Coordinates of N, CA and C in Angstrom, one line a residue:
M150 N 88.6 158.3 61.7 CA 87.5 158.5 63.1 C 87.3 159.9 63.2
E151 N 86.5 161.0 62.8 CA 86.3 162.2 62.9 C 85.2 162.5 64.1
G152 N 85.5 163.8 64.8 CA 84.5 164.3 65.7 C 84.1 163.2 66.6
G153 N 84.9 162.6 67.1 CA 84.3 161.7 68.3 C 83.7 160.4 67.7
E154 N 83.5 160.2 66.2 CA 82.8 159.1 66.1 C 83.3 157.5 66.4
K155 N 82.2 156.9 67.0 CA 82.8 155.7 67.2 C 83.0 154.6 66.2
L156 N 84.2 153.6 66.6 CA 84.3 152.4 65.4 C 82.9 151.8 65.9
D157 N 82.4 150.9 64.8 CA 81.8 149.9 64.7 C 81.9 148.4 65.4
R158 N 81.2 148.0 66.5 CA 81.7 147.2 67.7 C 82.2 146.0 67.1
S159 N 81.8 145.6 65.8 CA 82.5 144.4 65.3 C 84.0 144.5 65.2
V160 N 84.6 145.8 65.5 CA 86.1 146.2 64.9 C 86.8 145.7 66.2
W161 N 86.2 145.9 67.4 CA 87.2 145.8 68.4 C 87.6 144.6 68.8
P162 N 87.1 143.1 68.6 CA 87.7 141.9 68.9 C 88.7 141.3 67.8
L163 N 88.7 141.9 66.5 CA 89.6 142.0 65.7 C 91.1 142.9 65.7
V164 N 90.8 143.7 66.4 CA 91.7 144.6 66.8 C 92.2 143.7 68.0
L165 N 91.8 143.0 69.0 CA 92.3 142.4 70.2 C 93.1 141.4 69.5
A166 N 92.6 140.8 68.3 CA 93.3 139.4 68.1 C 94.4 139.8 67.3
A167 N 94.3 140.8 66.4 CA 95.3 141.1 65.9 C 96.8 141.9 66.9
A168 N 96.5 142.2 67.9 CA 97.4 142.4 68.9 C 97.7 141.5 69.7
V169 N 96.9 140.6 70.3 CA 97.1 139.2 70.5 C 98.4 138.5 69.8
F170 N 98.1 138.2 68.5 CA 98.7 137.7 67.4 C 100.0 138.1 67.6
S171 N 100.3 139.4 67.2 CA 101.5 140.0 67.2 C 102.4 139.9 68.4
V172 N 101.8 139.8 69.4 CA 102.6 139.7 70.7 C 103.0 138.4 70.6
A173 N 102.2 137.2 70.6 CA 102.6 136.0 70.8 C 103.6 135.8 69.4
L174 N 103.9 136.2 68.6 CA 104.2 136.0 67.3 C 105.6 136.5 67.9
V175 N 105.7 137.9 68.4 CA 106.8 138.4 68.5 C 107.8 138.2 69.8
S176 N 107.0 137.6 70.7 CA 107.3 136.8 72.1 C 107.9 135.6 71.4
A177 N 107.3 134.7 71.1 CA 107.9 133.4 70.2 C 109.6 133.5 70.0
N178 N 109.5 134.3 69.1 CA 111.2 134.7 68.9 C 112.3 135.1 69.9
Y179 N 111.7 135.5 70.8 CA 112.5 135.8 72.3 C 112.5 134.8 73.2
L180 N 111.3 133.9 73.4 CA 111.3 133.0 74.5 C 112.3 131.5 73.7
S181 N 112.2 131.5 72.3 CA 112.5 130.8 71.5 C 114.4 130.4 72.1
A182 N 114.9 131.2 72.6 CA 116.2 131.4 72.8 C 116.4 130.1 73.8
K183 N 115.6 129.9 74.7 CA 115.7 128.9 75.4 C 114.8 127.5 75.2
L184 N 115.9 126.3 75.2 CA 115.1 124.9 74.6 C 115.1 124.4 76.0
F185 N 113.7 123.3 75.9 CA 113.3 122.7 77.1 C 113.6 121.4 76.6
L186 N 113.4 120.4 77.5 CA 113.5 118.9 77.5 C 112.7 118.4 78.3
V187 N 112.0 117.4 77.8 CA 111.1 116.8 78.4 C 111.2 115.2 78.1
E188 N 111.7 114.5 79.2 CA 112.4 113.1 78.9 C 111.2 112.1 79.5
I189 N 111.0 111.1 78.9 CA 109.8 109.8 79.3 C 110.8 108.6 79.1
P190 N 111.5 108.3 80.5 CA 112.5 107.1 80.4 C 111.9 106.1 79.5
G191 N 112.8 105.5 78.8 CA 112.3 104.3 77.7 C 111.4 104.6 76.8
L192 N 110.9 105.5 76.7 CA 110.0 105.9 75.8 C 110.4 107.2 74.6
I193 N 110.4 108.2 74.9 CA 111.0 109.3 74.3 C 111.2 110.5 75.0
T194 N 112.3 111.3 74.1 CA 113.2 112.3 74.8 C 112.2 113.7 73.6
L195 N 112.0 114.5 74.4 CA 111.5 115.8 73.5 C 112.4 117.1 73.4
V196 N 112.8 117.5 72.5 CA 113.4 119.0 73.0 C 112.6 120.0 72.0
G197 N 112.4 121.2 72.6 CA 112.0 122.0 71.7 C 112.2 123.3 72.4
P198 N 111.8 124.7 71.5 CA 112.0 126.2 72.0 C 111.0 126.6 73.2
A199 N 111.3 127.1 73.8 CA 110.5 127.1 75.1 C 109.3 128.3 74.3
G200 N 109.5 128.9 73.1 CA 108.3 129.6 72.4 C 107.4 129.1 71.7
V201 N 107.6 127.7 71.9 CA 106.5 126.7 71.3 C 105.1 127.2 71.4
V202 N 104.7 127.2 72.4 CA 103.6 127.7 73.2 C 102.8 129.0 72.6
A203 N 103.7 130.0 72.7 CA 103.8 131.3 72.6 C 103.2 131.1 70.8
Y204 N 103.7 130.6 69.9 CA 103.6 130.6 68.9 C 102.2 129.9 68.2
S205 N 102.1 128.8 69.1 CA 100.9 128.1 68.9 C 99.6 129.0 69.0
V206 N 99.7 130.0 70.1 CA 98.8 131.0 70.2 C 98.5 131.5 68.5
T207 N 99.2 131.9 68.0 CA 98.8 132.5 66.8 C 98.1 132.0 65.9
F208 N 98.2 130.5 66.1 CA 97.3 129.5 65.1 C 95.8 129.4 65.8
I209 N 95.7 129.9 66.9 CA 94.2 130.0 67.7 C 93.7 131.2 66.9
V210 N 94.4 132.2 67.3 CA 93.7 133.6 66.6 C 93.4 133.7 65.3
T211 N 94.2 132.7 64.2 CA 93.7 133.1 62.7 C 92.8 132.3 62.5
D212 N 92.5 130.8 63.4 CA 91.4 130.1 63.2 C 89.9 130.9 63.7
V213 N 90.4 131.8 64.9 CA 89.0 132.2 65.2 C 88.5 133.3 64.4
V214 N 89.4 134.3 63.9 CA 89.4 135.1 63.4 C 88.5 134.8 61.9
S215 N 89.2 133.5 61.2 CA 88.9 133.2 59.8 C 87.2 132.5 60.4
E216 N 86.7 132.1 61.4 CA 85.5 131.6 61.3 C 84.4 132.6 61.6
V217 N 84.7 133.9 62.1 CA 84.1 134.9 62.2 C 84.1 136.1 61.1
Y218 N 85.1 136.5 60.4 CA 85.4 137.6 60.0 C 85.6 136.9 58.6
G219 N 86.0 136.0 58.0 CA 86.2 135.4 57.0 C 88.0 135.4 56.5
R220 N 88.0 134.9 55.3 CA 89.6 134.9 55.1 C 90.5 135.8 55.0
R221 N 89.6 137.1 54.3 CA 90.5 138.2 53.9 C 91.2 138.9 55.2
A222 N 90.3 138.7 56.4 CA 90.5 139.4 57.5 C 91.8 138.6 58.1
A223 N 91.6 137.4 58.1 CA 92.9 136.6 59.0 C 93.8 136.8 58.2
G224 N 93.4 136.8 56.6 CA 95.1 137.0 55.7 C 95.6 138.9 56.2
A225 N 94.5 139.8 56.5 CA 95.2 140.9 57.3 C 95.8 140.9 58.3
V226 N 95.6 139.7 59.3 CA 96.2 139.6 60.6 C 97.4 139.1 60.2
V227 N 97.3 137.9 59.5 CA 98.8 137.3 58.9 C 99.8 138.5 58.6
A228 N 99.3 139.5 57.8 CA 100.3 140.6 57.0 C 100.9 141.4 58.2
A229 N 99.9 141.9 59.1 CA 100.2 142.5 60.2 C 101.5 141.8 61.1
G230 N 101.2 140.6 61.2 CA 102.2 140.1 62.0 C 103.5 139.9 61.7
F231 N 103.6 139.9 60.1 CA 104.8 139.6 59.6 C 105.3 141.2 59.7
A232 N 104.6 142.3 59.5 CA 105.0 143.5 59.6 C 105.7 144.1 61.1
S233 N 104.9 143.3 62.4 CA 105.2 143.2 63.3 C 106.7 142.4 63.9
Q234 N 107.1 141.5 63.2 CA 108.4 141.2 63.1 C 109.5 141.7 62.7
I235 N 109.0 142.6 61.4 CA 110.1 143.3 60.7 C 110.4 144.3 61.7
V236 N 109.2 145.1 62.2 CA 109.5 146.3 63.2 C 110.1 145.8 64.3
A237 N 109.8 144.8 65.0 CA 110.7 144.5 66.0 C 112.0 144.0 65.8
L238 N 112.6 143.4 64.5 CA 114.1 143.2 64.1 C 114.6 144.7 64.1
F239 N 114.1 145.9 63.8 CA 114.7 147.2 63.6 C 114.8 147.6 65.5
L240 N 113.9 147.4 65.9 CA 114.2 148.1 67.4 C 114.9 147.2 67.9
T241 N 115.3 145.7 67.6 CA 115.9 145.2 68.5 C 117.6 145.5 68.2
G242 N 117.6 146.0 66.4 CA 119.1 146.3 66.1 C 119.0 147.5 66.5
V243 N 118.2 148.5 66.9 CA 118.6 149.9 67.7 C 119.2 149.7 68.7
A244 N 118.1 148.8 69.7 CA 118.5 148.6 71.2 C 120.1 148.2 71.3
I245 N 120.4 147.1 70.5 CA 121.8 146.4 70.5 C 122.9 147.5 70.1
A246 N 122.7 148.5 69.4 CA 123.6 149.6 68.6 C 123.6 150.5 69.8
S247 N 122.7 150.7 70.4 CA 122.9 151.7 71.4 C 123.9 151.5 72.6
P248 N 125.0 152.4 73.0 CA 125.8 152.2 74.1 C 125.3 151.6 75.3
T249 N 126.0 150.6 75.8 CA 126.2 150.4 77.1 C 127.0 150.9 78.1
A250 N 125.7 150.9 79.1 CA 126.2 152.0 80.5 C 127.4 150.8 81.1
P251 N 128.3 151.3 81.7 CA 129.2 150.5 82.6 C 128.5 149.8 83.7
F252 N 127.3 150.4 84.3 CA 126.9 149.8 85.6 C 125.5 148.9 85.3
S253 N 125.1 148.9 83.7 CA 123.8 148.2 83.2 C 124.2 146.6 83.7
P254 N 123.0 146.4 84.5 CA 122.9 144.7 84.8 C 123.3 143.8 83.6
V255 N 123.0 144.0 82.5 CA 123.0 143.0 81.8 C 124.3 143.5 80.5
Q256 N 125.0 143.4 80.5 CA 126.5 143.9 79.4 C 125.8 143.3 78.1
Q257 N 126.7 144.0 77.0 CA 126.4 144.0 75.5 C 126.3 142.4 74.9
E258 N 127.2 141.8 75.0 CA 127.6 140.2 74.9 C 126.2 139.6 75.1
E259 N 125.5 139.5 76.1 CA 125.1 138.7 77.0 C 123.9 139.2 76.5
Y260 N 123.5 140.3 76.5 CA 122.0 141.2 75.9 C 122.0 140.6 74.4
A261 N 122.7 140.9 73.5 CA 122.7 140.6 72.0 C 122.8 139.3 72.0
K262 N 123.1 137.9 72.7 CA 122.6 136.7 72.2 C 121.5 136.4 72.9
V263 N 120.8 137.1 73.4 CA 119.7 136.6 73.7 C 118.5 137.3 73.2
V264 N 118.5 138.7 72.7 CA 117.3 139.3 72.0 C 117.7 139.0 70.5
M265 N 118.9 139.0 70.1 CA 118.8 138.8 68.4 C 119.3 137.7 68.1
A266 N 118.5 137.0 67.3 CA 118.8 135.8 66.6 C 119.9 136.1 65.5
G267 N 120.3 134.8 65.3 CA 121.3 134.8 64.4 C 120.6 135.1 63.0
F268 N 121.5 135.0 61.8 CA 120.7 135.2 60.4 C 120.1 134.1 60.0
N269 N 120.5 132.9 60.3 CA 119.7 131.6 60.0 C 118.4 131.9 60.4
I270 N 118.3 132.1 61.8 CA 117.1 131.7 62.3 C 116.0 133.1 61.5
I271 N 116.7 134.0 61.8 CA 115.7 135.1 61.3 C 114.9 134.8 60.0
V272 N 116.0 134.5 59.0 CA 115.9 133.9 57.5 C 114.4 132.7 57.9
A273 N 115.1 131.9 58.5 CA 114.2 130.6 58.3 C 112.8 130.7 59.3
S274 N 113.1 131.8 60.2 CA 111.5 132.2 60.7 C 110.6 132.8 60.4
L275 N 110.9 133.9 59.2 CA 110.3 134.5 58.3 C 109.7 133.9 57.1
A276 N 110.5 132.9 56.9 CA 109.8 132.1 55.6 C 108.9 131.2 56.0
A277 N 109.2 130.5 57.2 CA 108.3 129.4 57.6 C 107.2 130.0 58.3
Y278 N 106.9 131.3 58.6 CA 106.1 131.9 59.3 C 104.8 132.3 58.0
V279 N 105.6 133.1 56.7 CA 104.7 133.3 55.7 C 104.1 132.0 55.2
V280 N 104.7 131.0 54.8 CA 104.3 129.8 54.3 C 103.4 128.9 55.1
S281 N 103.3 128.8 56.4 CA 102.7 128.1 57.2 C 101.4 129.1 57.6
Q282 N 101.3 130.3 57.6 CA 100.4 130.9 58.3 C 99.6 131.1 57.1
Y283 N 99.9 131.7 56.3 CA 98.9 131.8 54.8 C 98.4 130.1 54.5
H284 N 99.0 129.2 54.6 CA 98.3 127.7 54.4 C 97.4 127.4 55.5
D285 N 97.7 127.9 56.9 CA 96.4 127.8 57.5 C 95.1 128.4 57.2
V286 N 95.2 129.5 56.8 CA 94.1 130.3 56.7 C 93.4 129.8 55.1
W287 N 94.3 129.3 54.2 CA 93.6 128.9 53.2 C 93.0 127.4 53.6
A288 N 93.6 126.7 54.4 CA 93.3 125.1 54.7 C 92.3 125.3 55.4
F289 N 91.8 126.3 56.3 CA 90.8 125.9 57.0 C 89.8 126.6 56.2
H290 N 89.3 127.5 55.5 CA 88.5 127.6 54.5 C 88.3 126.7 53.6
F291 N 89.3 126.0 53.2 CA 89.1 124.5 52.3 C 88.1 123.9 53.0
W292 N 88.6 123.3 54.2 CA 87.9 122.4 55.1 C 86.7 122.6 55.3
K293 N 86.2 124.4 55.7 CA 84.8 125.1 55.9 C 84.0 124.6 54.5
K294 N 84.6 124.9 53.5 CA 83.7 124.5 52.2 C 83.4 123.5 52.0
M295 N 84.4 122.4 52.4 CA 84.0 121.0 52.3 C 83.2 120.3 53.1
T296 N 83.1 120.8 54.3 CA 82.0 120.1 55.2 C 81.1 121.4 55.5
G297 N 80.7 122.0 54.5 CA 79.4 122.8 54.5 C 79.3 123.9 55.8
G298 N 80.3 124.2 56.4 CA 80.6 125.2 57.3 C 80.2 124.3 58.8
R299 N 80.3 122.9 58.3 CA 79.9 122.3 60.0 C 81.2 121.9 60.5
W300 N 81.5 121.5 61.7 CA 82.4 121.0 62.3 C 83.7 121.6 62.6
L301 N 83.6 122.6 63.3 CA 84.5 123.6 63.3 C 85.7 122.9 64.1
W302 N 85.9 122.0 64.6 CA 86.9 121.2 65.4 C 87.5 120.3 64.4
L303 N 87.1 119.9 63.3 CA 87.6 119.1 62.3 C 88.6 120.4 61.6
R304 N 88.0 121.6 61.0 CA 89.0 122.3 60.2 C 89.9 123.1 61.1
N305 N 89.8 123.5 62.2 CA 90.7 123.7 63.2 C 92.0 122.7 63.5
N306 N 91.6 121.6 63.6 CA 92.8 120.6 63.6 C 93.4 120.3 62.7
L307 N 92.5 119.9 61.7 CA 93.0 119.9 60.1 C 94.1 120.8 59.6
S308 N 93.8 122.0 59.5 CA 94.4 122.9 58.9 C 95.8 123.4 60.1
T309 N 95.6 123.3 61.3 CA 96.6 123.7 62.3 C 97.8 122.4 62.6
W310 N 97.4 121.1 62.1 CA 98.2 120.2 62.1 C 99.0 120.2 61.1
V311 N 98.6 120.6 59.6 CA 99.3 120.4 58.7 C 100.0 121.7 58.6
S312 N 99.4 122.9 59.0 CA 100.2 124.2 59.4 C 101.4 124.0 60.1
Q313 N 101.5 123.6 61.4 CA 102.4 123.2 62.1 C 103.6 122.3 61.5
L314 N 103.1 121.3 60.6 CA 104.2 120.4 60.2 C 105.1 121.4 59.0
I315 N 104.5 122.0 58.2 CA 105.0 122.9 57.4 C 106.1 124.0 58.3
D316 N 105.6 124.5 59.3 CA 106.2 125.1 59.9 C 107.7 124.5 60.5
T317 N 107.4 123.4 61.0 CA 108.3 122.8 61.9 C 109.4 122.9 60.6
V318 N 108.9 121.7 59.8 CA 109.8 121.5 58.4 C 110.9 122.5 57.8
V319 N 109.9 123.5 57.6 CA 110.5 124.9 56.8 C 111.7 125.3 58.0
F320 N 111.3 125.4 59.1 CA 112.1 126.4 60.0 C 113.6 125.3 60.5
L321 N 113.5 124.4 60.8 CA 114.5 123.9 61.3 C 115.2 123.1 59.9
S322 N 114.9 122.9 59.1 CA 115.5 122.6 57.5 C 116.4 124.1 57.2
L323 N 115.6 125.0 56.9 CA 116.4 126.3 56.8 C 117.5 126.7 57.6
A324 N 116.9 126.6 59.0 CA 117.8 127.2 60.0 C 119.0 126.5 60.6
F325 N 118.7 125.3 60.6 CA 119.8 124.4 61.0 C 120.6 123.6 60.0
Y326 N 120.3 123.3 58.8 CA 121.0 122.6 58.0 C 121.2 123.4 56.4
I327 N 120.3 124.0 56.1 CA 120.1 124.6 54.6 C 120.8 125.8 54.8
I328 N 120.7 127.0 55.3 CA 121.4 128.2 55.3 C 122.7 127.9 56.0
P329 N 123.2 127.1 57.4 CA 124.4 126.9 57.4 C 125.1 126.3 56.3
L330 N 124.7 125.4 55.8 CA 125.3 124.3 54.7 C 125.5 125.6 53.4
L331 N 124.8 126.6 53.1 CA 125.0 127.4 52.2 C 126.2 128.7 52.5
S332 N 125.4 129.2 53.7 CA 126.5 130.3 54.2 C 126.9 130.3 55.6
P333 N 128.0 129.4 55.8 CA 128.4 129.3 57.2 C 128.5 130.2 58.1
E334 N 129.4 131.5 57.1 CA 129.8 132.6 57.8 C 128.6 133.5 58.3
A335 N 127.4 133.6 57.4 CA 126.6 134.4 57.9 C 125.5 133.8 58.9
S336 N 125.5 132.4 59.0 CA 124.9 131.7 60.4 C 125.8 131.4 61.6
R337 N 127.1 131.2 61.1 CA 127.7 131.6 62.3 C 127.7 129.7 63.2
V338 N 126.6 128.8 62.3 CA 126.6 127.6 63.1 C 126.8 126.7 62.0
E339 N 127.3 125.4 62.3 CA 127.6 124.3 61.2 C 126.0 123.4 61.2
P340 N 125.7 123.5 59.6 CA 124.8 122.4 59.7 C 124.9 121.0 60.7
V341 N 123.5 120.9 61.0 CA 123.8 119.5 61.9 C 123.3 118.3 61.1
S342 N 123.5 117.5 61.3 CA 123.4 116.3 60.7 C 122.1 115.6 60.2
L343 N 121.4 114.9 59.0 CA 120.4 114.8 58.9 C 119.5 114.0 59.6
S344 N 120.4 113.0 60.7 CA 119.7 112.3 61.6 C 119.3 113.3 62.7
T345 N 120.2 114.3 62.7 CA 119.6 115.2 64.2 C 118.7 116.3 63.7
L346 N 118.7 116.5 62.5 CA 117.8 117.3 61.7 C 116.3 116.6 62.1
W347 N 116.2 115.2 61.7 CA 115.0 114.6 61.7 C 114.9 114.0 63.1
A348 N 115.5 114.2 64.3 CA 115.2 114.2 65.8 C 114.5 115.1 66.0
M349 N 114.8 116.5 65.6 CA 114.7 118.0 66.0 C 113.1 117.8 65.5
I350 N 112.7 117.5 64.2 CA 111.6 117.8 63.2 C 110.6 117.1 64.0
Y351 N 110.7 115.7 64.4 CA 109.7 115.0 65.0 C 109.4 115.4 66.5
S352 N 110.7 115.6 67.2 CA 110.2 116.0 68.6 C 109.6 117.4 68.8
Q353 N 109.7 118.5 68.0 CA 109.3 119.5 67.9 C 107.7 119.5 67.3
Y354 N 107.5 118.6 66.1 CA 106.0 118.5 66.1 C 105.4 117.5 66.7
I355 N 105.8 116.9 68.0 CA 105.0 116.0 68.3 C 104.4 117.2 69.2
I356 N 105.3 117.9 69.8 CA 104.8 119.2 70.9 C 103.7 119.9 70.5
K357 N 103.9 120.6 69.2 CA 102.8 121.2 68.9 C 101.7 120.5 68.2
L358 N 102.0 119.3 68.1 CA 100.6 118.2 67.6 C 99.8 118.5 68.9
G359 N 100.6 118.1 70.3 CA 99.6 117.8 71.4 C 99.0 119.1 71.6
I360 N 99.7 120.3 71.3 CA 99.0 121.6 71.8 C 97.8 122.2 71.0
A361 N 98.0 121.6 69.7 CA 96.9 121.7 68.7 C 96.0 121.0 69.0
V362 N 95.8 119.4 69.3 CA 94.8 119.0 69.9 C 94.0 119.7 71.1
L363 N 94.8 120.6 72.0 CA 94.3 120.8 73.2 C 93.6 122.2 73.3
D364 N 93.7 122.7 71.9 CA 93.4 124.2 71.7 C 92.2 124.1 71.4
T365 N 91.6 123.2 70.5 CA 90.1 123.1 70.3 C 89.1 123.7 71.1
P366 N 88.7 123.3 72.4 CA 88.1 124.0 73.2 C 88.2 125.8 73.2
V367 N 89.6 126.0 73.2 CA 89.9 127.3 73.3 C 89.3 128.1 72.0
V368 N 89.5 127.8 70.7 CA 89.1 128.0 69.3 C 87.6 128.4 69.7
Y369 N 86.8 127.3 70.3 CA 85.4 127.3 70.2 C 84.7 128.3 71.3
L370 N 85.8 128.5 72.1 CA 85.3 129.5 73.2 C 85.5 130.9 72.6
G371 N 86.4 131.1 71.6 CA 87.0 132.3 71.6 C 86.0 132.8 70.4
V372 N 85.5 131.8 69.5 CA 84.2 132.1 68.4 C 83.2 132.5 69.2
H373 N 82.8 131.7 70.2 CA 81.5 132.0 70.9 C 81.4 133.4 71.5
L374 N 82.6 134.0 72.4 CA 82.6 135.0 72.7 C 82.8 136.3 71.9
V375 N 83.4 136.2 70.8 CA 83.4 137.0 69.6 C 82.0 137.1 69.2
K376 N 81.5 136.1 68.6 CA 80.2 136.5 67.9 C 78.9 137.2 69.0
N377 N 79.3 136.6 70.0 CA 78.2 137.1 71.3 C 78.3 138.4 71.1
Y378 N 79.7 139.1 71.1 CA 80.1 140.3 71.7 C 79.6 141.4 70.6
I379 N 79.6 141.1 69.0 CA 79.4 141.8 67.9 C 78.2 141.7 67.7
E380 N 77.0 140.5 68.0 CA 76.2 140.4 68.0 C 75.6 140.3 66.9
G381 N 76.1 139.8 65.7 CA 76.1 139.5 64.5 C 76.7 138.8 64.0
G382 N 77.6 138.0 64.3 CA 78.7 136.9 63.8 C 78.9 137.3 62.5
L383 N 78.9 136.6 61.7 CA 79.4 136.4 60.3 C 78.6 137.6 59.8
Q384 N 77.5 138.0 59.7 CA 77.0 139.1 58.9 C 77.4 140.4 59.2
V385 N 78.3 140.6 60.0 CA 79.3 141.7 59.8 C 80.4 142.0 58.9
Q386 N 80.8 140.8 58.3 CA 82.2 141.0 57.5 C 82.2 141.7 56.5
P387 N 81.3 142.5 55.7 CA 81.3 143.0 54.8 C 81.8 144.7 55.5
R388 N 80.6 145.0 56.2 CA 81.1 146.1 56.7 C 82.4 146.6 57.7
M389 N 82.9 145.0 58.1 CA 83.9 145.5 58.8 C 85.3 145.5 58.2
L390 N 85.1 144.5 56.7 CA 86.4 144.6 56.0 C 86.3 146.1 55.7
G391 N 85.3 146.9 55.2 CA 85.0 148.1 54.8 C 85.7 149.3 55.5
I392 N 85.7 149.1 57.0 CA 86.2 149.9 57.8 C 87.9 149.8 57.9
I393 N 88.4 148.6 57.6 CA 89.7 148.2 57.8 C 90.4 148.4 56.1
T394 N 89.7 148.5 55.0 CA 90.3 149.1 54.1 C 90.1 150.3 53.6
G395 N 89.1 151.1 54.5 CA 88.8 152.6 53.9 C 87.7 152.7 52.7
R396 N 87.2 151.0 52.8 CA 86.6 151.3 51.0 C 84.9 151.3 51.8

């Protein structure tokens, strides 16, 4: 941008969406250090990471971006999210490596335990993220094409349901069974039993499925607000993408 030139009005919602996506994604990694338990006596017990809500926000963002700006823009947001995780890991490593003051309210061991996940968690998180997020973008547009652009609620839910299942299975299987089994020294944890792994998978997926159903009105609201703001809806896509790519 030169000489005070203003960005196209359609750029700002996408910039905000990418920012919210990256913040929710990075926050989920830190928030997930805590596990929560919801127990319905005699019916079911659900255990999940506290960052599950933050991570679910990322699927809302990609669905809104996909609907308004198209598949390429949603893919760009996913790529930006991956980059944000790498940057966050680097900055976290720098912070942990810095010397701890004797009077620091949080000492090194506690600090490192909370803010830095183990090798198994990092690898599993990145792998699950790439597979599930790109599937979500692909599936959203697959169902959009199949329904002729109708029924946003259907493609929002179908794409998110399957993507969340993929994310849950890939992450938990890698983090708590496959990687610990193949590299126990690097992961520093023992692999869980297959029965425990299954319990973790269905427990977390039920939670994510419930959130996915509840987020449909939020997706509709997001699409409505963005389209009204840019005053051009889907027609701005070619120009907007040109600004992003510099073409």
